[in-house]
Amino acid sequence: MSSSRKVVELFYDVTSPYSWLAFEVLCRYRNVWNINLKFKPAFLGGVIYGSGNHPPALNPKKLLYMVSDLTLLSEYFGVPIFQPSYRPEKGSLNAMRFVTAVSEREKQGDMLERVSRELWKRKWRSHKDITQPTSLTEAGIKAGLPSNEVKEILTLSASQPIKDKLKSVTQEALEYKCCFGLPFIVCHVNGKSEVFFGSDRFEVMAYFIGEKWMGPYPYNPIAQK
Ligand SMILES: N[C@@H](CCC(=O)N[C@@H](CS)C(=O)NCC(=O)O)C(=O)O
């Protein structure tokens, strides 16, 4: 195994519960594996339609499967998704512009991580709105941002450079020919790259980057909860 740092890029959207699972697992592994983990906030709608795919929940059988799958996965991965359902609702454009603005403004520290997690919790645990400015404000404050900064981030999130940034990250994912959904994970090691769709590819990903998959809890691999 080479000693050079491996880069793992996670393209995600907070409207995607499977992205939440991948995000939490990679956060747990980033100090266990020799990786530089890069978060790439993207827009799921842009990925789905831009790749010619269809929203998976439009297929009633797939929807039924996803609901039971997520219930079990939430337990397995220890990520508190609560009674998952895929009710038709507004998209995640505003939320992901907000997340992009946080990412552009707070280049240092873990604020991007905290705000993303709050939005996932809000949508997938508490089943609250993540489209309105008041909702984004609440999530930002819960993540630890002072209210004046949240206000600035909200204004920034409606600006052209932030809209363009979210578009370009989404496009960056789509430029990998086999990107059709999220989470989309790109691993770079020793000059080679490999892509993975989903939060269920960690074993193969570990094999590709030359690290060991130790289950969802790498600090305590035998613990199951
Ligand atoms: N098997 C994957 C499923 C991931 C998944 O369903 N992602 C949704 C967004 S939440 C998606 O983009 N689906 C596109 C598709 O299934 O074609 C996993 O366990 O993570």
PDB file of C-alpha atoms and ligand atoms in Angstrom:
ATOM      1  CA  MET A   1       0.000   0.000   0.000  1.00  0.00           C
ATOM      2  CA  SER A   2       1.381   3.420  -0.930  1.00  0.00           C
ATOM      3  CA  SER A   3       1.908   5.975   1.810  1.00  0.00           C
ATOM      4  CA  SER A   4       0.398   8.770  -0.317  1.00  0.00           C
ATOM      5  CA  ARG A   5      -2.874  10.166   0.934  1.00  0.00           C
ATOM      6  CA  LYS A   6      -5.944   8.791  -0.787  1.00  0.00           C
ATOM      7  CA  VAL A   7      -8.696  11.202  -1.722  1.00  0.00           C
ATOM      8  CA  VAL A   8     -12.358  10.303  -1.243  1.00  0.00           C
ATOM      9  CA  GLU A   9     -14.964  12.697  -2.619  1.00  0.00           C
ATOM     10  CA  LEU A  10     -18.557  12.396  -1.426  1.00  0.00           C
ATOM     11  CA  PHE A  11     -21.191  13.988  -3.677  1.00  0.00           C
ATOM     12  CA  TYR A  12     -24.356  14.297  -1.603  1.00  0.00           C
ATOM     13  CA  ASP A  13     -27.699  16.019  -1.163  1.00  0.00           C
ATOM     14  CA  VAL A  14     -29.461  16.376   2.192  1.00  0.00           C
ATOM     15  CA  THR A  15     -32.712  15.192   0.637  1.00  0.00           C
ATOM     16  CA  SER A  16     -31.064  11.795   0.103  1.00  0.00           C
ATOM     17  CA  PRO A  17     -31.213   9.541   3.180  1.00  0.00           C
ATOM     18  CA  TYR A  18     -28.704   7.124   1.640  1.00  0.00           C
ATOM     19  CA  SER A  19     -26.303  10.070   1.337  1.00  0.00           C
ATOM     20  CA  TRP A  20     -26.696  10.599   5.090  1.00  0.00           C
ATOM     21  CA  LEU A  21     -25.663   7.011   5.758  1.00  0.00           C
ATOM     22  CA  ALA A  22     -22.587   7.337   3.516  1.00  0.00           C
ATOM     23  CA  PHE A  23     -21.692  10.686   5.081  1.00  0.00           C
ATOM     24  CA  GLU A  24     -21.783   9.366   8.669  1.00  0.00           C
ATOM     25  CA  VAL A  25     -19.809   6.239   7.821  1.00  0.00           C
ATOM     26  CA  LEU A  26     -17.118   8.191   5.964  1.00  0.00           C
ATOM     27  CA  CYS A  27     -16.911  10.695   8.843  1.00  0.00           C
ATOM     28  CA  ARG A  28     -16.257   7.743  11.188  1.00  0.00           C
ATOM     29  CA  TYR A  29     -13.593   6.297   8.867  1.00  0.00           C
ATOM     30  CA  ARG A  30     -11.751   9.474   7.915  1.00  0.00           C
ATOM     31  CA  ASN A  31      -9.361   9.138  10.872  1.00  0.00           C
ATOM     32  CA  VAL A  32      -9.142   5.363  10.581  1.00  0.00           C
ATOM     33  CA  TRP A  33      -8.321   5.157   6.869  1.00  0.00           C
ATOM     34  CA  ASN A  34      -5.495   7.154   5.308  1.00  0.00           C
ATOM     35  CA  ILE A  35      -7.894   9.406   3.400  1.00  0.00           C
ATOM     36  CA  ASN A  36      -8.530  13.034   2.691  1.00  0.00           C
ATOM     37  CA  LEU A  37     -12.340  13.187   2.761  1.00  0.00           C
ATOM     38  CA  LYS A  38     -13.831  15.923   0.605  1.00  0.00           C
ATOM     39  CA  PHE A  39     -17.484  16.905   0.828  1.00  0.00           C
ATOM     40  CA  LYS A  40     -19.136  17.862  -2.462  1.00  0.00           C
ATOM     41  CA  PRO A  41     -22.656  19.259  -1.906  1.00  0.00           C
ATOM     42  CA  ALA A  42     -24.621  18.589  -5.113  1.00  0.00           C
ATOM     43  CA  PHE A  43     -28.249  18.686  -6.296  1.00  0.00           C
ATOM     44  CA  LEU A  44     -30.002  15.310  -6.496  1.00  0.00           C
ATOM     45  CA  GLY A  45     -32.665  16.564  -8.945  1.00  0.00           C
ATOM     46  CA  GLY A  46     -29.915  17.741 -11.297  1.00  0.00           C
ATOM     47  CA  VAL A  47     -28.125  14.388 -11.072  1.00  0.00           C
ATOM     48  CA  ILE A  48     -31.315  12.351 -11.622  1.00  0.00           C
ATOM     49  CA  TYR A  49     -32.659  14.342 -14.556  1.00  0.00           C
ATOM     50  CA  GLY A  50     -29.239  15.261 -15.973  1.00  0.00           C
ATOM     51  CA  SER A  51     -28.381  11.566 -16.286  1.00  0.00           C
ATOM     52  CA  GLY A  52     -31.725  10.594 -17.840  1.00  0.00           C
ATOM     53  CA  ASN A  53     -32.738   8.719 -14.675  1.00  0.00           C
ATOM     54  CA  HIS A  54     -36.124   8.906 -12.862  1.00  0.00           C
ATOM     55  CA  PRO A  55     -36.701   9.530  -9.150  1.00  0.00           C
ATOM     56  CA  PRO A  56     -36.609   6.026  -7.600  1.00  0.00           C
ATOM     57  CA  ALA A  57     -39.627   6.692  -5.368  1.00  0.00           C
ATOM     58  CA  LEU A  58     -41.860   7.059  -8.450  1.00  0.00           C
ATOM     59  CA  ASN A  59     -41.804   3.280  -8.734  1.00  0.00           C
ATOM     60  CA  PRO A  60     -44.226   2.011  -6.029  1.00  0.00           C
ATOM     61  CA  LYS A  61     -42.368  -1.283  -5.538  1.00  0.00           C
ATOM     62  CA  LYS A  62     -39.012   0.459  -5.250  1.00  0.00           C
ATOM     63  CA  LEU A  63     -40.593   2.883  -2.780  1.00  0.00           C
ATOM     64  CA  LEU A  64     -41.879   0.049  -0.561  1.00  0.00           C
ATOM     65  CA  TYR A  65     -38.431  -1.550  -0.665  1.00  0.00           C
ATOM     66  CA  MET A  66     -36.657   1.705   0.192  1.00  0.00           C
ATOM     67  CA  VAL A  67     -38.861   2.329   3.226  1.00  0.00           C
ATOM     68  CA  SER A  68     -38.113  -1.065   4.774  1.00  0.00           C
ATOM     69  CA  ASP A  69     -34.472  -0.976   3.621  1.00  0.00           C
ATOM     70  CA  LEU A  70     -33.912   2.417   5.263  1.00  0.00           C
ATOM     71  CA  THR A  71     -35.521   1.292   8.517  1.00  0.00           C
ATOM     72  CA  LEU A  72     -33.073  -1.579   8.771  1.00  0.00           C
ATOM     73  CA  LEU A  73     -30.084   0.432   7.519  1.00  0.00           C
ATOM     74  CA  SER A  74     -30.746   3.164  10.055  1.00  0.00           C
ATOM     75  CA  GLU A  75     -30.363   0.533  12.784  1.00  0.00           C
ATOM     76  CA  TYR A  76     -27.367  -1.171  11.145  1.00  0.00           C
ATOM     77  CA  PHE A  77     -25.419   2.048  10.562  1.00  0.00           C
ATOM     78  CA  GLY A  78     -26.572   3.778  13.761  1.00  0.00           C
ATOM     79  CA  VAL A  79     -27.949   6.819  11.912  1.00  0.00           C
ATOM     80  CA  PRO A  80     -31.239   8.035  13.381  1.00  0.00           C
ATOM     81  CA  ILE A  81     -33.568   8.022  10.377  1.00  0.00           C
ATOM     82  CA  PHE A  82     -37.079   7.839  11.849  1.00  0.00           C
ATOM     83  CA  GLN A  83     -39.971   6.125  10.043  1.00  0.00           C
ATOM     84  CA  PRO A  84     -38.719   6.866   6.544  1.00  0.00           C
ATOM     85  CA  SER A  85     -41.313   7.749   3.960  1.00  0.00           C
ATOM     86  CA  TYR A  86     -41.051   9.333   0.550  1.00  0.00           C
ATOM     87  CA  ARG A  87     -43.954  11.756   0.523  1.00  0.00           C
ATOM     88  CA  PRO A  88     -44.032  13.932  -2.586  1.00  0.00           C
ATOM     89  CA  GLU A  89     -42.623  17.266  -1.485  1.00  0.00           C
ATOM     90  CA  LYS A  90     -40.666  20.233  -2.693  1.00  0.00           C
ATOM     91  CA  GLY A  91     -37.123  19.715  -3.829  1.00  0.00           C
ATOM     92  CA  SER A  92     -33.861  20.424  -2.121  1.00  0.00           C
ATOM     93  CA  LEU A  93     -32.595  23.288  -4.283  1.00  0.00           C
ATOM     94  CA  ASN A  94     -32.833  25.960  -1.562  1.00  0.00           C
ATOM     95  CA  ALA A  95     -31.329  23.661   1.056  1.00  0.00           C
ATOM     96  CA  MET A  96     -28.403  22.681  -1.173  1.00  0.00           C
ATOM     97  CA  ARG A  97     -27.767  26.324  -2.137  1.00  0.00           C
ATOM     98  CA  PHE A  98     -27.688  27.080   1.582  1.00  0.00           C
ATOM     99  CA  VAL A  99     -25.255  24.190   2.184  1.00  0.00           C
ATOM    100  CA  THR A 100     -23.118  25.366  -0.757  1.00  0.00           C
ATOM    101  CA  ALA A 101     -23.021  28.882   0.703  1.00  0.00           C
ATOM    102  CA  VAL A 102     -21.869  27.436   4.058  1.00  0.00           C
ATOM    103  CA  SER A 103     -19.199  25.434   2.243  1.00  0.00           C
ATOM    104  CA  GLU A 104     -17.937  28.479   0.326  1.00  0.00           C
ATOM    105  CA  ARG A 105     -17.956  30.763   3.358  1.00  0.00           C
ATOM    106  CA  GLU A 106     -16.706  28.473   6.086  1.00  0.00           C
ATOM    107  CA  LYS A 107     -13.657  27.003   4.322  1.00  0.00           C
ATOM    108  CA  GLN A 108     -12.112  26.050   7.664  1.00  0.00           C
ATOM    109  CA  GLY A 109     -13.622  23.969  10.439  1.00  0.00           C
ATOM    110  CA  ASP A 110     -16.532  21.584  10.502  1.00  0.00           C
ATOM    111  CA  MET A 111     -19.485  23.903   9.870  1.00  0.00           C
ATOM    112  CA  LEU A 112     -20.366  22.316   6.515  1.00  0.00           C
ATOM    113  CA  GLU A 113     -20.539  18.953   8.240  1.00  0.00           C
ATOM    114  CA  ARG A 114     -22.669  20.276  11.107  1.00  0.00           C
ATOM    115  CA  VAL A 115     -25.145  22.162   8.937  1.00  0.00           C
ATOM    116  CA  SER A 116     -25.550  19.206   6.551  1.00  0.00           C
ATOM    117  CA  ARG A 117     -26.189  16.877   9.497  1.00  0.00           C
ATOM    118  CA  GLU A 118     -28.794  19.255  10.993  1.00  0.00           C
ATOM    119  CA  LEU A 119     -30.643  19.364   7.670  1.00  0.00           C
ATOM    120  CA  TRP A 120     -30.630  15.572   7.357  1.00  0.00           C
ATOM    121  CA  LYS A 121     -31.878  15.270  10.952  1.00  0.00           C
ATOM    122  CA  ARG A 122     -34.557  17.840  10.293  1.00  0.00           C
ATOM    123  CA  LYS A 123     -35.863  16.081   7.217  1.00  0.00           C
ATOM    124  CA  TRP A 124     -35.293  12.421   8.014  1.00  0.00           C
ATOM    125  CA  ARG A 125     -35.654  12.288  11.777  1.00  0.00           C
ATOM    126  CA  SER A 126     -38.087  15.083  12.678  1.00  0.00           C
ATOM    127  CA  HIS A 127     -39.866  15.255   9.293  1.00  0.00           C
ATOM    128  CA  LYS A 128     -39.669  19.032   9.243  1.00  0.00           C
ATOM    129  CA  ASP A 129     -39.450  21.351   6.260  1.00  0.00           C
ATOM    130  CA  ILE A 130     -36.043  22.161   4.733  1.00  0.00           C
ATOM    131  CA  THR A 131     -37.183  24.438   1.917  1.00  0.00           C
ATOM    132  CA  GLN A 132     -38.097  27.697   3.658  1.00  0.00           C
ATOM    133  CA  PRO A 133     -35.678  30.399   4.906  1.00  0.00           C
ATOM    134  CA  THR A 134     -37.024  30.014   8.463  1.00  0.00           C
ATOM    135  CA  SER A 135     -36.292  26.283   8.348  1.00  0.00           C
ATOM    136  CA  LEU A 136     -32.772  26.821   7.044  1.00  0.00           C
ATOM    137  CA  THR A 137     -32.225  29.493   9.684  1.00  0.00           C
ATOM    138  CA  GLU A 138     -33.299  27.101  12.447  1.00  0.00           C
ATOM    139  CA  ALA A 139     -30.974  24.395  11.131  1.00  0.00           C
ATOM    140  CA  GLY A 140     -28.051  26.834  10.842  1.00  0.00           C
ATOM    141  CA  ILE A 141     -28.530  28.052  14.402  1.00  0.00           C
ATOM    142  CA  LYS A 142     -28.834  24.493  15.695  1.00  0.00           C
ATOM    143  CA  ALA A 143     -25.570  23.694  13.935  1.00  0.00           C
ATOM    144  CA  GLY A 144     -23.902  26.488  15.927  1.00  0.00           C
ATOM    145  CA  LEU A 145     -23.914  29.449  13.544  1.00  0.00           C
ATOM    146  CA  PRO A 146     -24.644  32.868  15.080  1.00  0.00           C
ATOM    147  CA  SER A 147     -27.951  34.292  13.769  1.00  0.00           C
ATOM    148  CA  ASN A 148     -26.273  37.232  11.990  1.00  0.00           C
ATOM    149  CA  GLU A 149     -24.077  34.778  10.046  1.00  0.00           C
ATOM    150  CA  VAL A 150     -27.072  32.639   9.116  1.00  0.00           C
ATOM    151  CA  LYS A 151     -28.691  35.772   7.700  1.00  0.00           C
ATOM    152  CA  GLU A 152     -25.605  36.501   5.597  1.00  0.00           C
ATOM    153  CA  ILE A 153     -25.406  32.892   4.425  1.00  0.00           C
ATOM    154  CA  LEU A 154     -29.087  32.974   3.405  1.00  0.00           C
ATOM    155  CA  THR A 155     -28.465  36.102   1.326  1.00  0.00           C
ATOM    156  CA  LEU A 156     -25.333  34.525  -0.154  1.00  0.00           C
ATOM    157  CA  SER A 157     -27.251  31.352  -0.995  1.00  0.00           C
ATOM    158  CA  ALA A 158     -29.518  33.317  -3.356  1.00  0.00           C
ATOM    159  CA  SER A 159     -26.545  34.881  -5.190  1.00  0.00           C
ATOM    160  CA  GLN A 160     -25.499  33.905  -8.726  1.00  0.00           C
ATOM    161  CA  PRO A 161     -22.011  32.647  -7.729  1.00  0.00           C
ATOM    162  CA  ILE A 162     -23.543  30.175  -5.266  1.00  0.00           C
ATOM    163  CA  LYS A 163     -26.179  28.998  -7.750  1.00  0.00           C
ATOM    164  CA  ASP A 164     -23.371  28.526 -10.285  1.00  0.00           C
ATOM    165  CA  LYS A 165     -21.183  26.700  -7.765  1.00  0.00           C
ATOM    166  CA  LEU A 166     -23.935  24.165  -6.948  1.00  0.00           C
ATOM    167  CA  LYS A 167     -24.549  23.688 -10.685  1.00  0.00           C
ATOM    168  CA  SER A 168     -20.862  23.135 -11.362  1.00  0.00           C
ATOM    169  CA  VAL A 169     -20.422  20.559  -8.560  1.00  0.00           C
ATOM    170  CA  THR A 170     -23.524  18.714  -9.822  1.00  0.00           C
ATOM    171  CA  GLN A 171     -22.089  18.863 -13.341  1.00  0.00           C
ATOM    172  CA  GLU A 172     -18.740  17.599 -12.042  1.00  0.00           C
ATOM    173  CA  ALA A 173     -20.520  14.477 -10.755  1.00  0.00           C
ATOM    174  CA  LEU A 174     -22.424  14.072 -14.039  1.00  0.00           C
ATOM    175  CA  GLU A 175     -19.180  14.221 -15.990  1.00  0.00           C
ATOM    176  CA  TYR A 176     -18.383  10.798 -14.592  1.00  0.00           C
ATOM    177  CA  LYS A 177     -20.292   8.879 -17.234  1.00  0.00           C
ATOM    178  CA  CYS A 178     -21.897   6.434 -14.807  1.00  0.00           C
ATOM    179  CA  CYS A 179     -23.292   8.932 -12.294  1.00  0.00           C
ATOM    180  CA  PHE A 180     -27.086   8.563 -12.034  1.00  0.00           C
ATOM    181  CA  GLY A 181     -27.866   9.085  -8.338  1.00  0.00           C
ATOM    182  CA  LEU A 182     -26.538   9.960  -4.880  1.00  0.00           C
ATOM    183  CA  PRO A 183     -24.539   9.333  -2.809  1.00  0.00           C
ATOM    184  CA  PHE A 184     -21.832   9.226  -5.451  1.00  0.00           C
ATOM    185  CA  ILE A 185     -18.360   8.555  -4.129  1.00  0.00           C
ATOM    186  CA  VAL A 186     -15.166   9.029  -6.108  1.00  0.00           C
ATOM    187  CA  CYS A 187     -11.925   7.523  -4.793  1.00  0.00           C
ATOM    188  CA  HIS A 188      -8.519   8.588  -6.087  1.00  0.00           C
ATOM    189  CA  VAL A 189      -5.514   6.475  -5.239  1.00  0.00           C
ATOM    190  CA  ASN A 190      -2.080   6.191  -6.846  1.00  0.00           C
ATOM    191  CA  GLY A 191      -3.215   8.060  -9.961  1.00  0.00           C
ATOM    192  CA  LYS A 192      -6.293   5.825 -10.436  1.00  0.00           C
ATOM    193  CA  SER A 193      -9.932   6.717  -9.792  1.00  0.00           C
ATOM    194  CA  GLU A 194     -12.968   4.575  -9.149  1.00  0.00           C
ATOM    195  CA  VAL A 195     -16.570   5.598  -8.595  1.00  0.00           C
ATOM    196  CA  PHE A 196     -19.201   4.070  -6.312  1.00  0.00           C
ATOM    197  CA  PHE A 197     -22.956   4.649  -6.147  1.00  0.00           C
ATOM    198  CA  GLY A 198     -24.640   4.201  -2.783  1.00  0.00           C
ATOM    199  CA  SER A 199     -23.893   3.689   0.872  1.00  0.00           C
ATOM    200  CA  ASP A 200     -23.603  -0.069   0.392  1.00  0.00           C
ATOM    201  CA  ARG A 201     -20.260  -0.240  -1.430  1.00  0.00           C
ATOM    202  CA  PHE A 202     -17.823   0.297   1.443  1.00  0.00           C
ATOM    203  CA  GLU A 203     -16.330  -3.171   1.351  1.00  0.00           C
ATOM    204  CA  VAL A 204     -15.365  -2.870  -2.320  1.00  0.00           C
ATOM    205  CA  MET A 205     -14.294   0.743  -1.851  1.00  0.00           C
ATOM    206  CA  ALA A 206     -11.967  -0.315   0.976  1.00  0.00           C
ATOM    207  CA  TYR A 207     -10.524  -2.998  -1.298  1.00  0.00           C
ATOM    208  CA  PHE A 208      -9.910  -0.416  -4.045  1.00  0.00           C
ATOM    209  CA  ILE A 209      -8.167   2.096  -1.783  1.00  0.00           C
ATOM    210  CA  GLY A 210      -6.189  -0.570   0.075  1.00  0.00           C
ATOM    211  CA  GLU A 211      -7.841  -0.072   3.459  1.00  0.00           C
ATOM    212  CA  LYS A 212      -9.840  -2.390   5.710  1.00  0.00           C
ATOM    213  CA  TRP A 213     -13.642  -2.296   6.055  1.00  0.00           C
ATOM    214  CA  MET A 214     -14.472  -2.981   9.685  1.00  0.00           C
ATOM    215  CA  GLY A 215     -18.228  -2.504   9.579  1.00  0.00           C
ATOM    216  CA  PRO A 216     -20.237   0.565  10.496  1.00  0.00           C
ATOM    217  CA  TYR A 217     -18.380   1.179  13.781  1.00  0.00           C
ATOM    218  CA  PRO A 218     -14.628   1.162  13.016  1.00  0.00           C
ATOM    219  CA  TYR A 219     -13.668   2.253  16.537  1.00  0.00           C
ATOM    220  CA  ASN A 220     -15.433  -0.736  17.995  1.00  0.00           C
ATOM    221  CA  PRO A 221     -15.878  -3.241  15.159  1.00  0.00           C
ATOM    222  CA  ILE A 222     -17.564  -5.924  17.220  1.00  0.00           C
ATOM    223  CA  ALA A 223     -20.226  -3.593  18.600  1.00  0.00           C
ATOM    224  CA  GLN A 224     -23.338  -3.724  16.497  1.00  0.00           C
ATOM    225  CA  LYS A 225     -25.199  -0.786  18.014  1.00  0.00           C
TER     226      LYS A 225
HETATM  227  N1  LIG B   1     -28.406   0.992  -2.818  1.00  0.00           N
HETATM  228  C1  LIG B   1     -28.093   2.367  -2.573  1.00  0.00           C
HETATM  229  C2  LIG B   1     -29.311   3.202  -2.925  1.00  0.00           C
HETATM  230  C3  LIG B   1     -29.039   4.695  -2.993  1.00  0.00           C
HETATM  231  C4  LIG B   1     -30.242   5.445  -3.511  1.00  0.00           C
HETATM  232  O1  LIG B   1     -31.323   4.864  -3.697  1.00  0.00           O
HETATM  233  N2  LIG B   1     -30.100   6.747  -3.738  1.00  0.00           N
HETATM  234  C5  LIG B   1     -31.169   7.511  -4.333  1.00  0.00           C
HETATM  235  C6  LIG B   1     -31.240   8.898  -3.716  1.00  0.00           C
HETATM  236  S1  LIG B   1     -31.698   8.771  -1.990  1.00  0.00           S
HETATM  237  C7  LIG B   1     -30.867   7.649  -5.816  1.00  0.00           C
HETATM  238  O2  LIG B   1     -30.163   8.551  -6.228  1.00  0.00           O
HETATM  239  N3  LIG B   1     -31.373   6.716  -6.585  1.00  0.00           N
HETATM  240  C8  LIG B   1     -31.176   6.644  -7.993  1.00  0.00           C
HETATM  241  C9  LIG B   1     -31.478   5.262  -8.505  1.00  0.00           C
HETATM  242  O3  LIG B   1     -31.671   4.353  -7.689  1.00  0.00           O
HETATM  243  O4  LIG B   1     -31.498   5.089  -9.726  1.00  0.00           O
HETATM  244  C10 LIG B   1     -27.663   2.535  -1.114  1.00  0.00           C
HETATM  245  O5  LIG B   1     -27.831   1.592  -0.323  1.00  0.00           O
HETATM  246  O6  LIG B   1     -27.130   3.588  -0.747  1.00  0.00           O
END
